[in-house]
Amino acid sequence: MLTLKPLNFIFKISTTDLELVYTESGGVRIEVGAIPLKSIDKEKCVNIEIIFSIVAEVKCITLNFDESNYNGFCISEESSIGNHLENDLHHPDSGFYEVIDSKHLQENIKKYDPRDRLNLKHYIVKGYDSYIELIASTYYVNELN
């Protein structure tokens, strides 16, 4: 069972299309449609990019995450509620998550980061009919024009 912690993220991913770009020297750039939580118009969709500079592993799965993992995941309510109270611009089911106590990360951490310097985490970015899984370090988010 995967336990997903919604990240403190001021968007709700709302897209039928994901774009994933990987370069060996530049990391990963994911472009998705999202609704800004600060927007008065809750139907307004903008393009955002999530950029991970240090990436050990990335894969794109062309299946709906919720359907393909039915009964195989839960969204951490404790994290969702706590983050939601701290920041009104947080969605408890944003579509962008860290996998808590990831078995996959634990099994591969020594291979990807033998000196434990990269602070790698297991992330999931959900689209509509596909999702992206990453073992990566820090990220940042930009709203595109």
PDB file of C-alpha atoms in Angstrom:
ATOM      1  CA  MET A   1       0.000   0.000   0.000  1.00  0.00           C
ATOM      2  CA  LEU A   2       1.373   3.414  -0.996  1.00  0.00           C
ATOM      3  CA  THR A   3       0.860   6.281   1.443  1.00  0.00           C
ATOM      4  CA  LEU A   4       0.781   9.568  -0.464  1.00  0.00           C
ATOM      5  CA  LYS A   5       1.477  12.897   1.215  1.00  0.00           C
ATOM      6  CA  PRO A   6       0.108  15.848  -0.779  1.00  0.00           C
ATOM      7  CA  LEU A   7       2.872  18.396  -1.213  1.00  0.00           C
ATOM      8  CA  ASN A   8       2.434  21.994  -0.143  1.00  0.00           C
ATOM      9  CA  PHE A   9       1.522  23.038  -3.633  1.00  0.00           C
ATOM     10  CA  ILE A  10      -0.632  26.045  -4.616  1.00  0.00           C
ATOM     11  CA  PHE A  11      -2.165  24.299  -7.627  1.00  0.00           C
ATOM     12  CA  LYS A  12      -4.551  21.435  -8.298  1.00  0.00           C
ATOM     13  CA  ILE A  13      -3.380  19.424 -11.281  1.00  0.00           C
ATOM     14  CA  SER A  14      -6.244  19.273 -13.747  1.00  0.00           C
ATOM     15  CA  THR A  15      -5.046  17.980 -17.058  1.00  0.00           C
ATOM     16  CA  THR A  16      -5.585  15.451 -19.774  1.00  0.00           C
ATOM     17  CA  ASP A  17      -2.020  15.872 -21.003  1.00  0.00           C
ATOM     18  CA  LEU A  18       1.409  15.609 -19.373  1.00  0.00           C
ATOM     19  CA  GLU A  19       4.706  16.505 -20.991  1.00  0.00           C
ATOM     20  CA  LEU A  20       7.862  14.928 -19.585  1.00  0.00           C
ATOM     21  CA  VAL A  21      11.325  16.041 -20.683  1.00  0.00           C
ATOM     22  CA  TYR A  22      14.422  14.290 -19.324  1.00  0.00           C
ATOM     23  CA  THR A  23      18.002  15.312 -19.998  1.00  0.00           C
ATOM     24  CA  GLU A  24      21.036  13.686 -18.447  1.00  0.00           C
ATOM     25  CA  SER A  25      22.570  16.995 -17.400  1.00  0.00           C
ATOM     26  CA  GLY A  26      19.405  18.998 -16.794  1.00  0.00           C
ATOM     27  CA  GLY A  27      17.138  16.667 -14.844  1.00  0.00           C
ATOM     28  CA  VAL A  28      13.410  16.450 -15.476  1.00  0.00           C
ATOM     29  CA  ARG A  29      10.838  19.014 -16.522  1.00  0.00           C
ATOM     30  CA  ILE A  30       7.157  18.102 -16.273  1.00  0.00           C
ATOM     31  CA  GLU A  31       4.592  20.400 -17.867  1.00  0.00           C
ATOM     32  CA  VAL A  32       0.951  19.998 -16.851  1.00  0.00           C
ATOM     33  CA  GLY A  33      -2.262  21.957 -16.753  1.00  0.00           C
ATOM     34  CA  ALA A  34      -3.304  23.100 -13.289  1.00  0.00           C
ATOM     35  CA  ILE A  35      -5.818  25.289 -11.519  1.00  0.00           C
ATOM     36  CA  PRO A  36      -4.203  27.969  -9.331  1.00  0.00           C
ATOM     37  CA  LEU A  37      -5.787  27.810  -5.885  1.00  0.00           C
ATOM     38  CA  LYS A  38      -5.443  31.596  -5.534  1.00  0.00           C
ATOM     39  CA  SER A  39      -7.651  32.100  -8.587  1.00  0.00           C
ATOM     40  CA  ILE A  40     -11.178  33.392  -8.111  1.00  0.00           C
ATOM     41  CA  ASP A  41     -12.166  31.492 -11.257  1.00  0.00           C
ATOM     42  CA  LYS A  42     -11.848  27.851 -10.123  1.00  0.00           C
ATOM     43  CA  GLU A  43     -12.170  26.711 -13.754  1.00  0.00           C
ATOM     44  CA  LYS A  44      -9.144  28.733 -14.924  1.00  0.00           C
ATOM     45  CA  CYS A  45      -6.414  26.352 -16.026  1.00  0.00           C
ATOM     46  CA  VAL A  46      -2.804  27.447 -16.504  1.00  0.00           C
ATOM     47  CA  ASN A  47       0.284  25.556 -17.584  1.00  0.00           C
ATOM     48  CA  ILE A  48       2.912  24.922 -14.953  1.00  0.00           C
ATOM     49  CA  GLU A  49       6.270  23.225 -14.988  1.00  0.00           C
ATOM     50  CA  ILE A  50       7.708  21.175 -12.168  1.00  0.00           C
ATOM     51  CA  ILE A  51      11.480  20.963 -12.433  1.00  0.00           C
ATOM     52  CA  PHE A  52      13.632  18.376 -10.658  1.00  0.00           C
ATOM     53  CA  SER A  53      17.359  19.038 -11.062  1.00  0.00           C
ATOM     54  CA  ILE A  54      18.648  15.788  -9.507  1.00  0.00           C
ATOM     55  CA  VAL A  55      16.822  12.697 -10.757  1.00  0.00           C
ATOM     56  CA  ALA A  56      17.817   9.091 -10.117  1.00  0.00           C
ATOM     57  CA  GLU A  57      14.826   7.476 -11.820  1.00  0.00           C
ATOM     58  CA  VAL A  58      11.783   8.634 -13.757  1.00  0.00           C
ATOM     59  CA  LYS A  59       9.028   6.692 -15.452  1.00  0.00           C
ATOM     60  CA  CYS A  60       5.784   7.586 -17.150  1.00  0.00           C
ATOM     61  CA  ILE A  61       2.917   5.136 -16.830  1.00  0.00           C
ATOM     62  CA  THR A  62       0.076   5.417 -19.325  1.00  0.00           C
ATOM     63  CA  LEU A  63      -2.679   4.378 -16.941  1.00  0.00           C
ATOM     64  CA  ASN A  64      -5.008   6.339 -14.701  1.00  0.00           C
ATOM     65  CA  PHE A  65      -3.284   6.241 -11.291  1.00  0.00           C
ATOM     66  CA  ASP A  66      -6.474   5.987  -9.220  1.00  0.00           C
ATOM     67  CA  GLU A  67      -7.921   3.163 -11.330  1.00  0.00           C
ATOM     68  CA  SER A  68      -4.698   1.180 -11.730  1.00  0.00           C
ATOM     69  CA  ASN A  69      -3.890   1.417  -8.012  1.00  0.00           C
ATOM     70  CA  TYR A  70      -7.415   0.955  -6.703  1.00  0.00           C
ATOM     71  CA  ASN A  71      -7.202  -0.034  -3.009  1.00  0.00           C
ATOM     72  CA  GLY A  72      -3.394   0.155  -3.336  1.00  0.00           C
ATOM     73  CA  PHE A  73      -2.875   3.671  -1.998  1.00  0.00           C
ATOM     74  CA  CYS A  74      -4.162   6.138   0.546  1.00  0.00           C
ATOM     75  CA  ILE A  75      -3.715   9.865   0.870  1.00  0.00           C
ATOM     76  CA  SER A  76      -2.272  10.792   4.235  1.00  0.00           C
ATOM     77  CA  GLU A  77      -5.069  12.617   6.046  1.00  0.00           C
ATOM     78  CA  GLU A  78      -2.775  13.782   8.828  1.00  0.00           C
ATOM     79  CA  SER A  79      -0.471  15.537   6.357  1.00  0.00           C
ATOM     80  CA  SER A  80      -3.368  16.899   4.339  1.00  0.00           C
ATOM     81  CA  ILE A  81      -5.187  18.402   7.295  1.00  0.00           C
ATOM     82  CA  GLY A  82      -2.037  19.821   8.862  1.00  0.00           C
ATOM     83  CA  ASN A  83      -0.869  21.430   5.647  1.00  0.00           C
ATOM     84  CA  HIS A  84      -4.361  22.687   4.870  1.00  0.00           C
ATOM     85  CA  LEU A  85      -4.621  24.467   8.225  1.00  0.00           C
ATOM     86  CA  GLU A  86      -1.182  26.021   7.831  1.00  0.00           C
ATOM     87  CA  ASN A  87      -1.813  27.258   4.331  1.00  0.00           C
ATOM     88  CA  ASP A  88      -5.231  28.059   2.920  1.00  0.00           C
ATOM     89  CA  LEU A  89      -3.730  27.746  -0.565  1.00  0.00           C
ATOM     90  CA  HIS A  90      -3.235  24.005  -0.309  1.00  0.00           C
ATOM     91  CA  HIS A  91      -5.355  21.299  -1.860  1.00  0.00           C
ATOM     92  CA  PRO A  92      -5.534  17.996   0.061  1.00  0.00           C
ATOM     93  CA  ASP A  93      -5.627  16.050  -3.227  1.00  0.00           C
ATOM     94  CA  SER A  94      -3.468  18.218  -5.488  1.00  0.00           C
ATOM     95  CA  GLY A  95      -2.204  15.505  -7.830  1.00  0.00           C
ATOM     96  CA  PHE A  96       1.417  16.000  -6.678  1.00  0.00           C
ATOM     97  CA  TYR A  97       2.624  13.741  -3.860  1.00  0.00           C
ATOM     98  CA  GLU A  98       5.551  12.345  -1.956  1.00  0.00           C
ATOM     99  CA  VAL A  99       5.336   8.607  -1.260  1.00  0.00           C
ATOM    100  CA  ILE A 100       5.870   8.151   2.479  1.00  0.00           C
ATOM    101  CA  ASP A 101       8.078   5.238   3.568  1.00  0.00           C
ATOM    102  CA  SER A 102       8.490   4.174  -0.043  1.00  0.00           C
ATOM    103  CA  LYS A 103       9.540   0.539  -0.275  1.00  0.00           C
ATOM    104  CA  HIS A 104      10.849   1.172  -3.805  1.00  0.00           C
ATOM    105  CA  LEU A 105      13.066   4.014  -2.569  1.00  0.00           C
ATOM    106  CA  GLN A 106      14.314   1.978   0.408  1.00  0.00           C
ATOM    107  CA  GLU A 107      15.271  -0.900  -1.909  1.00  0.00           C
ATOM    108  CA  ASN A 108      17.185   1.395  -4.290  1.00  0.00           C
ATOM    109  CA  ILE A 109      18.626   4.189  -2.137  1.00  0.00           C
ATOM    110  CA  LYS A 110      22.081   2.597  -1.780  1.00  0.00           C
ATOM    111  CA  LYS A 111      22.311   2.175  -5.534  1.00  0.00           C
ATOM    112  CA  TYR A 112      21.299   5.776  -6.318  1.00  0.00           C
ATOM    113  CA  ASP A 113      22.824   7.578  -3.334  1.00  0.00           C
ATOM    114  CA  PRO A 114      25.406   5.429  -1.524  1.00  0.00           C
ATOM    115  CA  ARG A 115      26.747   8.383   0.487  1.00  0.00           C
ATOM    116  CA  ASP A 116      23.282   9.667   1.436  1.00  0.00           C
ATOM    117  CA  ARG A 117      23.941  13.211   0.187  1.00  0.00           C
ATOM    118  CA  LEU A 118      21.135  13.770  -2.318  1.00  0.00           C
ATOM    119  CA  ASN A 119      18.069  13.683  -0.040  1.00  0.00           C
ATOM    120  CA  LEU A 120      16.167  11.598  -2.581  1.00  0.00           C
ATOM    121  CA  LYS A 121      12.415  11.173  -2.300  1.00  0.00           C
ATOM    122  CA  HIS A 122       9.773   9.218  -4.199  1.00  0.00           C
ATOM    123  CA  TYR A 123       7.276  11.505  -5.987  1.00  0.00           C
ATOM    124  CA  ILE A 124       4.111  10.922  -7.998  1.00  0.00           C
ATOM    125  CA  VAL A 125       2.545  13.446 -10.373  1.00  0.00           C
ATOM    126  CA  LYS A 126      -0.929  12.407 -11.481  1.00  0.00           C
ATOM    127  CA  GLY A 127      -2.435  13.351 -14.796  1.00  0.00           C
ATOM    128  CA  TYR A 128      -5.767  12.138 -16.094  1.00  0.00           C
ATOM    129  CA  ASP A 129      -4.863   8.991 -18.028  1.00  0.00           C
ATOM    130  CA  SER A 130      -1.208   8.774 -17.033  1.00  0.00           C
ATOM    131  CA  TYR A 131       1.114   9.501 -14.154  1.00  0.00           C
ATOM    132  CA  ILE A 132       4.804  10.041 -13.529  1.00  0.00           C
ATOM    133  CA  GLU A 133       6.871   8.444 -10.778  1.00  0.00           C
ATOM    134  CA  LEU A 134      10.246   9.888  -9.831  1.00  0.00           C
ATOM    135  CA  ILE A 135      13.065   9.226  -7.429  1.00  0.00           C
ATOM    136  CA  ALA A 136      14.463  12.721  -7.219  1.00  0.00           C
ATOM    137  CA  SER A 137      15.776  15.446  -4.972  1.00  0.00           C
ATOM    138  CA  THR A 138      14.457  18.990  -4.682  1.00  0.00           C
ATOM    139  CA  TYR A 139      12.049  20.572  -7.150  1.00  0.00           C
ATOM    140  CA  TYR A 140      10.611  23.950  -7.992  1.00  0.00           C
ATOM    141  CA  VAL A 141       7.447  25.033  -9.750  1.00  0.00           C
ATOM    142  CA  ASN A 142       6.913  27.792 -12.322  1.00  0.00           C
ATOM    143  CA  GLU A 143       3.674  29.056 -13.777  1.00  0.00           C
ATOM    144  CA  LEU A 144       4.074  29.401 -17.548  1.00  0.00           C
ATOM    145  CA  ASN A 145       2.616  32.206 -19.636  1.00  0.00           C
TER     146      ASN A 145
END
